[in-house]
mmCIF file of N, CA and C in Angstrom:
data_model
loop_
_atom_site.group_PDB
_atom_site.id
_atom_site.type_symbol
_atom_site.label_atom_id
_atom_site.label_comp_id
_atom_site.label_asym_id
_atom_site.label_seq_id
_atom_site.Cartn_x
_atom_site.Cartn_y
_atom_site.Cartn_z
ATOM 1 N N MET A 1 33.417 -21.867 37.610
ATOM 2 C CA MET A 1 32.114 -21.327 37.918
ATOM 3 C C MET A 1 31.203 -21.532 36.707
ATOM 4 N N ALA A 2 30.096 -22.179 36.883
ATOM 5 C CA ALA A 2 29.172 -22.495 35.795
ATOM 6 C C ALA A 2 28.239 -21.316 35.541
ATOM 7 N N SER A 3 27.938 -21.123 34.258
ATOM 8 C CA SER A 3 26.985 -20.048 33.931
ATOM 9 C C SER A 3 25.573 -20.562 34.097
ATOM 10 N N GLN A 4 24.698 -19.674 34.389
ATOM 11 C CA GLN A 4 23.308 -20.040 34.649
ATOM 12 C C GLN A 4 22.438 -19.587 33.474
ATOM 13 N N VAL A 5 21.557 -20.448 33.020
ATOM 14 C CA VAL A 5 20.627 -20.118 31.935
ATOM 15 C C VAL A 5 19.359 -19.578 32.560
ATOM 16 N N ASP A 6 18.871 -18.491 32.031
ATOM 17 C CA ASP A 6 17.653 -17.855 32.551
ATOM 18 C C ASP A 6 16.446 -18.424 31.809
ATOM 19 N N ASP A 7 15.820 -19.450 32.387
ATOM 20 C CA ASP A 7 14.657 -20.078 31.758
ATOM 21 C C ASP A 7 13.441 -19.174 31.760
ATOM 22 N N ASP A 8 13.437 -18.152 32.602
ATOM 23 C CA ASP A 8 12.293 -17.240 32.661
ATOM 24 C C ASP A 8 12.159 -16.409 31.388
ATOM 25 N N ASN A 9 13.232 -16.234 30.628
ATOM 26 C CA ASN A 9 13.191 -15.422 29.414
ATOM 27 C C ASN A 9 12.908 -16.237 28.161
ATOM 28 N N ASP A 10 12.712 -17.557 28.291
ATOM 29 C CA ASP A 10 12.412 -18.391 27.132
ATOM 30 C C ASP A 10 11.137 -17.942 26.434
ATOM 31 N N ASP A 11 10.172 -17.452 27.206
ATOM 32 C CA ASP A 11 8.909 -17.020 26.628
ATOM 33 C C ASP A 11 9.063 -15.762 25.776
ATOM 34 N N ALA A 12 10.158 -15.048 25.966
ATOM 35 C CA ALA A 12 10.375 -13.823 25.195
ATOM 36 C C ALA A 12 10.540 -14.126 23.714
ATOM 37 N N TRP A 13 10.978 -15.330 23.364
ATOM 38 C CA TRP A 13 11.197 -15.693 21.966
ATOM 39 C C TRP A 13 9.976 -16.337 21.314
ATOM 40 N N SER A 14 8.972 -16.622 22.077
ATOM 41 C CA SER A 14 7.765 -17.205 21.513
ATOM 42 C C SER A 14 6.612 -16.245 21.744
ATOM 43 N N GLY A 15 5.525 -16.523 21.128
ATOM 44 C CA GLY A 15 4.351 -15.691 21.366
ATOM 45 C C GLY A 15 4.145 -14.641 20.304
ATOM 46 N N SER A 16 3.690 -13.469 20.711
ATOM 47 C CA SER A 16 3.189 -12.467 19.776
ATOM 48 C C SER A 16 4.225 -11.970 18.793
ATOM 49 N N ASP A 17 5.498 -11.821 19.187
ATOM 50 C CA ASP A 17 6.492 -11.313 18.252
ATOM 51 C C ASP A 17 6.714 -12.273 17.095
ATOM 52 N N CYS A 18 6.840 -13.543 17.388
ATOM 53 C CA CYS A 18 7.043 -14.526 16.331
ATOM 54 C C CYS A 18 5.801 -14.688 15.480
ATOM 55 N N GLU A 19 4.653 -14.678 16.111
ATOM 56 C CA GLU A 19 3.411 -14.818 15.372
ATOM 57 C C GLU A 19 3.172 -13.617 14.474
ATOM 58 N N ALA A 20 3.547 -12.423 14.931
ATOM 59 C CA ALA A 20 3.352 -11.222 14.126
ATOM 60 C C ALA A 20 4.171 -11.292 12.849
ATOM 61 N N ALA A 21 5.347 -11.913 12.910
ATOM 62 C CA ALA A 21 6.183 -12.035 11.721
ATOM 63 C C ALA A 21 5.557 -12.961 10.695
ATOM 64 N N ASP A 22 4.726 -13.904 11.138
ATOM 65 C CA ASP A 22 4.093 -14.860 10.240
ATOM 66 C C ASP A 22 2.772 -14.354 9.657
ATOM 67 N N GLU A 23 2.231 -13.261 10.173
ATOM 68 C CA GLU A 23 0.938 -12.765 9.708
ATOM 69 C C GLU A 23 1.039 -12.194 8.305
ATOM 70 N N GLU A 24 -0.072 -12.231 7.599
ATOM 71 C CA GLU A 24 -0.186 -11.631 6.273
ATOM 72 C C GLU A 24 0.011 -10.118 6.391
ATOM 73 N N PRO A 25 0.805 -9.515 5.502
ATOM 74 C CA PRO A 25 0.948 -8.054 5.537
ATOM 75 C C PRO A 25 -0.394 -7.375 5.315
ATOM 76 N N LYS A 26 -0.545 -6.209 5.860
ATOM 77 C CA LYS A 26 -1.793 -5.469 5.742
ATOM 78 C C LYS A 26 -1.662 -4.398 4.673
ATOM 79 N N VAL A 27 -2.651 -4.353 3.798
ATOM 80 C CA VAL A 27 -2.677 -3.388 2.705
ATOM 81 C C VAL A 27 -3.717 -2.329 3.019
ATOM 82 N N ALA A 28 -3.291 -1.085 3.060
ATOM 83 C CA ALA A 28 -4.194 0.023 3.346
ATOM 84 C C ALA A 28 -4.949 0.421 2.092
ATOM 85 N N ALA A 29 -6.244 0.659 2.241
ATOM 86 C CA ALA A 29 -7.056 1.147 1.127
ATOM 87 C C ALA A 29 -6.564 2.533 0.733
ATOM 88 N N LEU A 30 -6.692 2.864 -0.544
ATOM 89 C CA LEU A 30 -6.300 4.190 -1.015
ATOM 90 C C LEU A 30 -7.257 5.262 -0.508
ATOM 91 N N THR A 31 -8.537 4.969 -0.518
ATOM 92 C CA THR A 31 -9.540 5.968 -0.159
ATOM 93 C C THR A 31 -9.676 6.184 1.340
ATOM 94 N N ASP A 32 -9.200 5.221 2.132
ATOM 95 C CA ASP A 32 -9.244 5.334 3.595
ATOM 96 C C ASP A 32 -8.112 4.487 4.172
ATOM 97 N N PRO A 33 -6.933 5.089 4.375
ATOM 98 C CA PRO A 33 -5.770 4.324 4.827
ATOM 99 C C PRO A 33 -5.939 3.648 6.189
ATOM 100 N N SER A 34 -6.974 3.997 6.926
ATOM 101 C CA SER A 34 -7.209 3.317 8.203
ATOM 102 C C SER A 34 -7.857 1.954 8.002
ATOM 103 N N LYS A 35 -8.354 1.680 6.811
ATOM 104 C CA LYS A 35 -8.956 0.380 6.480
ATOM 105 C C LYS A 35 -7.867 -0.526 5.922
ATOM 106 N N LEU A 36 -7.576 -1.618 6.642
ATOM 107 C CA LEU A 36 -6.515 -2.536 6.259
ATOM 108 C C LEU A 36 -7.091 -3.860 5.787
ATOM 109 N N PHE A 37 -6.444 -4.437 4.766
ATOM 110 C CA PHE A 37 -6.911 -5.680 4.166
ATOM 111 C C PHE A 37 -5.750 -6.650 4.007
ATOM 112 N N ALA A 38 -6.065 -7.931 3.913
ATOM 113 C CA ALA A 38 -5.039 -8.962 3.772
ATOM 114 C C ALA A 38 -4.412 -8.956 2.385
ATOM 115 N N THR A 39 -5.169 -8.527 1.370
ATOM 116 C CA THR A 39 -4.640 -8.519 0.004
ATOM 117 C C THR A 39 -4.872 -7.158 -0.641
ATOM 118 N N ALA A 40 -4.071 -6.892 -1.656
ATOM 119 C CA ALA A 40 -4.241 -5.655 -2.421
ATOM 120 C C ALA A 40 -5.597 -5.670 -3.123
ATOM 121 N N GLN A 41 -6.019 -6.823 -3.618
ATOM 122 C CA GLN A 41 -7.296 -6.908 -4.321
ATOM 123 C C GLN A 41 -8.454 -6.524 -3.407
ATOM 124 N N GLN A 42 -8.418 -6.968 -2.162
ATOM 125 C CA GLN A 42 -9.478 -6.599 -1.222
ATOM 126 C C GLN A 42 -9.481 -5.087 -0.977
ATOM 127 N N ALA A 43 -8.308 -4.494 -0.856
ATOM 128 C CA ALA A 43 -8.211 -3.042 -0.658
ATOM 129 C C ALA A 43 -8.746 -2.304 -1.884
ATOM 130 N N LEU A 44 -8.400 -2.787 -3.071
ATOM 131 C CA LEU A 44 -8.862 -2.148 -4.304
ATOM 132 C C LEU A 44 -10.370 -2.316 -4.485
ATOM 133 N N ASP A 45 -10.915 -3.455 -4.074
ATOM 134 C CA ASP A 45 -12.364 -3.661 -4.124
ATOM 135 C C ASP A 45 -13.078 -2.685 -3.185
ATOM 136 N N PHE A 46 -12.504 -2.461 -2.004
ATOM 137 C CA PHE A 46 -13.061 -1.482 -1.066
ATOM 138 C C PHE A 46 -13.050 -0.088 -1.708
ATOM 139 N N ASP A 47 -11.922 0.280 -2.308
ATOM 140 C CA ASP A 47 -11.817 1.589 -2.964
ATOM 141 C C ASP A 47 -12.863 1.737 -4.066
ATOM 142 N N LYS A 48 -13.047 0.679 -4.837
ATOM 143 C CA LYS A 48 -14.032 0.716 -5.922
ATOM 144 C C LYS A 48 -15.436 0.936 -5.368
ATOM 145 N N ALA A 49 -15.750 0.292 -4.255
ATOM 146 C CA ALA A 49 -17.060 0.472 -3.611
ATOM 147 C C ALA A 49 -17.240 1.905 -3.103
ATOM 148 N N GLN A 50 -16.116 2.581 -2.833
ATOM 149 C CA GLN A 50 -16.169 3.974 -2.372
ATOM 150 C C GLN A 50 -16.236 4.952 -3.537
ATOM 151 N N GLY A 51 -16.098 4.447 -4.766
ATOM 152 C CA GLY A 51 -16.196 5.308 -5.947
ATOM 153 C C GLY A 51 -14.895 5.554 -6.685
ATOM 154 N N PHE A 52 -13.825 4.847 -6.301
ATOM 155 C CA PHE A 52 -12.541 5.024 -6.981
ATOM 156 C C PHE A 52 -12.020 3.687 -7.465
ATOM 157 N N ASP A 53 -11.902 3.539 -8.793
ATOM 158 C CA ASP A 53 -11.430 2.306 -9.406
ATOM 159 C C ASP A 53 -10.010 2.523 -9.923
ATOM 160 N N LEU A 54 -9.033 2.088 -9.159
ATOM 161 C CA LEU A 54 -7.629 2.262 -9.533
ATOM 162 C C LEU A 54 -7.318 1.599 -10.868
ATOM 163 N N LYS A 55 -7.940 0.447 -11.118
ATOM 164 C CA LYS A 55 -7.654 -0.290 -12.347
ATOM 165 C C LYS A 55 -8.117 0.456 -13.598
ATOM 166 N N ALA A 56 -9.003 1.432 -13.445
ATOM 167 C CA ALA A 56 -9.461 2.220 -14.588
ATOM 168 C C ALA A 56 -8.474 3.327 -14.954
ATOM 169 N N CYS A 57 -7.523 3.582 -14.089
ATOM 170 C CA CYS A 57 -6.526 4.622 -14.339
ATOM 171 C C CYS A 57 -5.468 4.099 -15.307
ATOM 172 N N LYS A 58 -5.037 4.954 -16.190
ATOM 173 C CA LYS A 58 -4.080 4.564 -17.232
ATOM 174 C C LYS A 58 -2.650 4.749 -16.742
ATOM 175 N N VAL A 59 -2.068 3.658 -16.248
ATOM 176 C CA VAL A 59 -0.676 3.647 -15.822
ATOM 177 C C VAL A 59 -0.055 2.400 -16.422
ATOM 178 N N ASN A 60 1.091 2.580 -17.096
ATOM 179 C CA ASN A 60 1.676 1.455 -17.817
ATOM 180 C C ASN A 60 2.958 0.890 -17.230
ATOM 181 N N ASP A 61 3.715 1.719 -16.512
ATOM 182 C CA ASP A 61 4.993 1.209 -16.012
ATOM 183 C C ASP A 61 5.053 1.270 -14.483
ATOM 184 N N PHE A 62 6.028 0.581 -13.937
ATOM 185 C CA PHE A 62 6.153 0.454 -12.486
ATOM 186 C C PHE A 62 6.309 1.809 -11.806
ATOM 187 N N TYR A 63 7.236 2.630 -12.303
ATOM 188 C CA TYR A 63 7.481 3.916 -11.649
ATOM 189 C C TYR A 63 6.285 4.845 -11.763
ATOM 190 N N GLY A 64 5.584 4.786 -12.876
ATOM 191 C CA GLY A 64 4.353 5.567 -13.021
ATOM 192 C C GLY A 64 3.302 5.121 -12.016
ATOM 193 N N ALA A 65 3.231 3.812 -11.765
ATOM 194 C CA ALA A 65 2.266 3.274 -10.794
ATOM 195 C C ALA A 65 2.627 3.719 -9.376
ATOM 196 N N VAL A 66 3.925 3.678 -9.039
ATOM 197 C CA VAL A 66 4.370 4.125 -7.713
ATOM 198 C C VAL A 66 4.006 5.592 -7.518
ATOM 199 N N LYS A 67 4.324 6.412 -8.521
ATOM 200 C CA LYS A 67 4.016 7.838 -8.439
ATOM 201 C C LYS A 67 2.518 8.070 -8.286
ATOM 202 N N PHE A 68 1.724 7.320 -9.038
ATOM 203 C CA PHE A 68 0.279 7.520 -9.006
ATOM 204 C C PHE A 68 -0.317 7.121 -7.653
ATOM 205 N N VAL A 69 0.104 5.986 -7.107
ATOM 206 C CA VAL A 69 -0.394 5.556 -5.795
ATOM 207 C C VAL A 69 -0.039 6.596 -4.737
ATOM 208 N N ASN A 70 1.199 7.083 -4.756
ATOM 209 C CA ASN A 70 1.608 8.096 -3.779
ATOM 210 C C ASN A 70 0.855 9.413 -3.998
ATOM 211 N N PHE A 71 0.588 9.758 -5.245
ATOM 212 C CA PHE A 71 -0.200 10.957 -5.550
ATOM 213 C C PHE A 71 -1.604 10.839 -4.952
ATOM 214 N N VAL A 72 -2.225 9.673 -5.139
ATOM 215 C CA VAL A 72 -3.574 9.449 -4.604
ATOM 216 C C VAL A 72 -3.544 9.468 -3.077
ATOM 217 N N ARG A 73 -2.563 8.813 -2.486
ATOM 218 C CA ARG A 73 -2.460 8.809 -1.020
ATOM 219 C C ARG A 73 -2.330 10.246 -0.485
ATOM 220 N N LYS A 74 -1.524 11.069 -1.148
ATOM 221 C CA LYS A 74 -1.346 12.462 -0.719
ATOM 222 C C LYS A 74 -2.642 13.236 -0.889
ATOM 223 N N ALA A 75 -3.335 13.027 -2.010
ATOM 224 C CA ALA A 75 -4.606 13.713 -2.246
ATOM 225 C C ALA A 75 -5.619 13.372 -1.157
ATOM 226 N N VAL A 76 -5.702 12.101 -0.788
ATOM 227 C CA VAL A 76 -6.624 11.671 0.273
ATOM 228 C C VAL A 76 -6.220 12.307 1.607
ATOM 229 N N ALA A 77 -4.923 12.339 1.889
ATOM 230 C CA ALA A 77 -4.444 12.964 3.125
ATOM 231 C C ALA A 77 -4.773 14.454 3.153
ATOM 232 N N ASP A 78 -4.831 15.069 1.960
ATOM 233 C CA ASP A 78 -5.164 16.496 1.852
ATOM 234 C C ASP A 78 -6.666 16.755 1.829
ATOM 235 N N GLY A 79 -7.470 15.680 1.936
ATOM 236 C CA GLY A 79 -8.909 15.853 2.043
ATOM 237 C C GLY A 79 -9.725 15.612 0.783
ATOM 238 N N VAL A 80 -9.088 15.146 -0.287
ATOM 239 C CA VAL A 80 -9.830 14.846 -1.514
ATOM 240 C C VAL A 80 -10.704 13.622 -1.264
ATOM 241 N N GLN A 81 -11.968 13.716 -1.651
ATOM 242 C CA GLN A 81 -12.923 12.633 -1.443
ATOM 243 C C GLN A 81 -12.771 11.556 -2.520
ATOM 244 N N ALA A 82 -13.157 10.332 -2.185
ATOM 245 C CA ALA A 82 -13.058 9.207 -3.111
ATOM 246 C C ALA A 82 -13.780 9.496 -4.421
ATOM 247 N N SER A 83 -14.927 10.149 -4.343
ATOM 248 C CA SER A 83 -15.700 10.439 -5.555
ATOM 249 C C SER A 83 -14.962 11.390 -6.499
ATOM 250 N N GLU A 84 -14.069 12.218 -5.960
ATOM 251 C CA GLU A 84 -13.296 13.152 -6.785
ATOM 252 C C GLU A 84 -12.061 12.497 -7.395
ATOM 253 N N LEU A 85 -11.594 11.416 -6.800
ATOM 254 C CA LEU A 85 -10.363 10.783 -7.255
ATOM 255 C C LEU A 85 -10.455 10.256 -8.680
ATOM 256 N N GLN A 86 -11.596 9.715 -9.063
ATOM 257 C CA GLN A 86 -11.724 9.153 -10.408
ATOM 258 C C GLN A 86 -11.550 10.232 -11.471
ATOM 259 N N ALA A 87 -12.122 11.416 -11.240
ATOM 260 C CA ALA A 87 -11.965 12.525 -12.177
ATOM 261 C C ALA A 87 -10.504 12.976 -12.236
ATOM 262 N N ILE A 88 -9.854 13.006 -11.088
ATOM 263 C CA ILE A 88 -8.443 13.391 -11.041
ATOM 264 C C ILE A 88 -7.606 12.367 -11.800
ATOM 265 N N CYS A 89 -7.946 11.114 -11.639
ATOM 266 C CA CYS A 89 -7.227 10.022 -12.304
ATOM 267 C C CYS A 89 -7.174 10.244 -13.811
ATOM 268 N N GLY A 90 -8.276 10.664 -14.389
ATOM 269 C CA GLY A 90 -8.337 10.877 -15.828
ATOM 270 C C GLY A 90 -7.587 12.105 -16.298
ATOM 271 N N SER A 91 -7.336 13.044 -15.392
ATOM 272 C CA SER A 91 -6.683 14.284 -15.807
ATOM 273 C C SER A 91 -5.178 14.301 -15.517
ATOM 274 N N VAL A 92 -4.677 13.319 -14.792
ATOM 275 C CA VAL A 92 -3.250 13.274 -14.486
ATOM 276 C C VAL A 92 -2.498 12.780 -15.712
ATOM 277 N N ILE A 93 -1.611 13.626 -16.225
ATOM 278 C CA ILE A 93 -0.834 13.258 -17.412
ATOM 279 C C ILE A 93 0.506 12.656 -16.993
ATOM 280 N N GLU A 94 1.290 13.414 -16.240
ATOM 281 C CA GLU A 94 2.590 12.947 -15.799
ATOM 282 C C GLU A 94 2.887 13.521 -14.427
ATOM 283 N N LEU A 95 3.450 12.694 -13.577
ATOM 284 C CA LEU A 95 3.789 13.116 -12.223
ATOM 285 C C LEU A 95 5.303 13.213 -12.092
ATOM 286 N N ASP A 96 5.754 14.183 -11.302
ATOM 287 C CA ASP A 96 7.202 14.328 -11.134
ATOM 288 C C ASP A 96 7.744 13.295 -10.145
ATOM 289 N N ASP A 97 9.062 13.227 -10.074
ATOM 290 C CA ASP A 97 9.725 12.212 -9.255
ATOM 291 C C ASP A 97 9.528 12.409 -7.758
ATOM 292 N N ASP A 98 9.016 13.556 -7.326
ATOM 293 C CA ASP A 98 8.716 13.762 -5.908
ATOM 294 C C ASP A 98 7.702 12.730 -5.412
ATOM 295 N N HIS A 99 6.899 12.211 -6.341
ATOM 296 C CA HIS A 99 5.873 11.230 -5.971
ATOM 297 C C HIS A 99 6.414 9.804 -5.860
ATOM 298 N N LEU A 100 7.725 9.633 -6.011
ATOM 299 C CA LEU A 100 8.324 8.313 -5.778
ATOM 300 C C LEU A 100 8.489 8.038 -4.288
ATOM 301 N N LYS A 101 8.467 9.085 -3.476
ATOM 302 C CA LYS A 101 8.597 8.928 -2.025
ATOM 303 C C LYS A 101 7.248 8.489 -1.453
ATOM 304 N N PRO A 102 7.226 7.355 -0.743
ATOM 305 C CA PRO A 102 5.958 6.858 -0.188
ATOM 306 C C PRO A 102 5.319 7.836 0.794
ATOM 307 N N VAL A 103 4.007 7.946 0.716
ATOM 308 C CA VAL A 103 3.241 8.762 1.647
ATOM 309 C C VAL A 103 3.042 7.987 2.943
ATOM 310 N N LEU A 104 2.776 6.689 2.822
ATOM 311 C CA LEU A 104 2.629 5.810 3.986
ATOM 312 C C LEU A 104 3.914 5.020 4.181
ATOM 313 N N GLU A 105 4.399 4.970 5.412
ATOM 314 C CA GLU A 105 5.572 4.170 5.712
ATOM 315 C C GLU A 105 5.231 2.700 5.503
ATOM 316 N N ASN A 106 6.122 1.972 4.856
ATOM 317 C CA ASN A 106 5.934 0.534 4.584
ATOM 318 C C ASN A 106 4.613 0.265 3.862
ATOM 319 N N ASP A 107 4.339 1.035 2.838
ATOM 320 C CA ASP A 107 3.093 0.903 2.076
ATOM 321 C C ASP A 107 3.105 -0.407 1.297
ATOM 322 N N GLU A 108 2.374 -1.382 1.795
ATOM 323 C CA GLU A 108 2.337 -2.717 1.197
ATOM 324 C C GLU A 108 1.766 -2.690 -0.216
ATOM 325 N N LEU A 109 0.885 -1.759 -0.520
ATOM 326 C CA LEU A 109 0.311 -1.683 -1.866
ATOM 327 C C LEU A 109 1.400 -1.431 -2.902
ATOM 328 N N LEU A 110 2.428 -0.690 -2.543
ATOM 329 C CA LEU A 110 3.509 -0.412 -3.485
ATOM 330 C C LEU A 110 4.266 -1.679 -3.881
ATOM 331 N N SER A 111 4.301 -2.666 -3.016
ATOM 332 C CA SER A 111 4.971 -3.920 -3.362
ATOM 333 C C SER A 111 4.043 -4.886 -4.095
ATOM 334 N N ARG A 112 2.791 -4.492 -4.263
ATOM 335 C CA ARG A 112 1.810 -5.361 -4.936
ATOM 336 C C ARG A 112 1.136 -4.629 -6.096
ATOM 337 N N LEU A 113 1.875 -3.775 -6.757
ATOM 338 C CA LEU A 113 1.299 -2.946 -7.821
ATOM 339 C C LEU A 113 0.748 -3.764 -8.990
ATOM 340 N N GLU A 114 1.313 -4.944 -9.207
ATOM 341 C CA GLU A 114 0.826 -5.771 -10.311
ATOM 342 C C GLU A 114 -0.625 -6.187 -10.110
ATOM 343 N N GLU A 115 -1.126 -6.143 -8.880
ATOM 344 C CA GLU A 115 -2.526 -6.461 -8.619
ATOM 345 C C GLU A 115 -3.455 -5.297 -8.996
ATOM 346 N N GLY A 116 -2.897 -4.101 -9.112
ATOM 347 C CA GLY A 116 -3.711 -2.936 -9.416
ATOM 348 C C GLY A 116 -3.599 -2.449 -10.843
ATOM 349 N N PHE A 117 -2.492 -2.780 -11.473
ATOM 350 C CA PHE A 117 -2.234 -2.279 -12.826
ATOM 351 C C PHE A 117 -1.730 -3.404 -13.724
ATOM 352 N N GLU A 118 -1.968 -3.229 -15.010
ATOM 353 C CA GLU A 118 -1.360 -4.084 -16.033
ATOM 354 C C GLU A 118 -0.056 -3.391 -16.412
ATOM 355 N N LEU A 119 1.048 -3.792 -15.787
ATOM 356 C CA LEU A 119 2.314 -3.105 -15.987
ATOM 357 C C LEU A 119 3.141 -3.776 -17.071
ATOM 358 N N LYS A 120 3.791 -2.939 -17.904
ATOM 359 C CA LYS A 120 4.659 -3.440 -18.943
ATOM 360 C C LYS A 120 6.032 -3.699 -18.359
ATOM 361 N N ASP A 121 6.682 -4.758 -18.844
ATOM 362 C CA ASP A 121 8.079 -5.022 -18.467
ATOM 363 C C ASP A 121 8.962 -4.185 -19.368
ATOM 364 N N ASP A 122 9.891 -3.458 -18.751
ATOM 365 C CA ASP A 122 10.813 -2.630 -19.554
ATOM 366 C C ASP A 122 12.150 -3.317 -19.699
#
């Protein structure tokens, strides 16, 4: 008895699912996570236009940058306005390890931190 190939399901492997895997990841702006950009630089430029310049914040190492991005994301989720973030940035001395947990699931900005900070290699 010969097995039958279902040609009707061939389209299931092509189309939107495969194309979605090839698309550029989307980077959410810090000041408005609903605004998505193709690059971290575009997201950071948007944030700067809103009054928050991430690059002006003093963060030197990778883990400090992760903590700071998550801290800012949490502050925005709690209702802190973009104009207030810059002042907060200057007053943050050290963040605890609770801020290593991402606020946004699959936060693409966390994988592109070198675009936002001048990080030292340890």
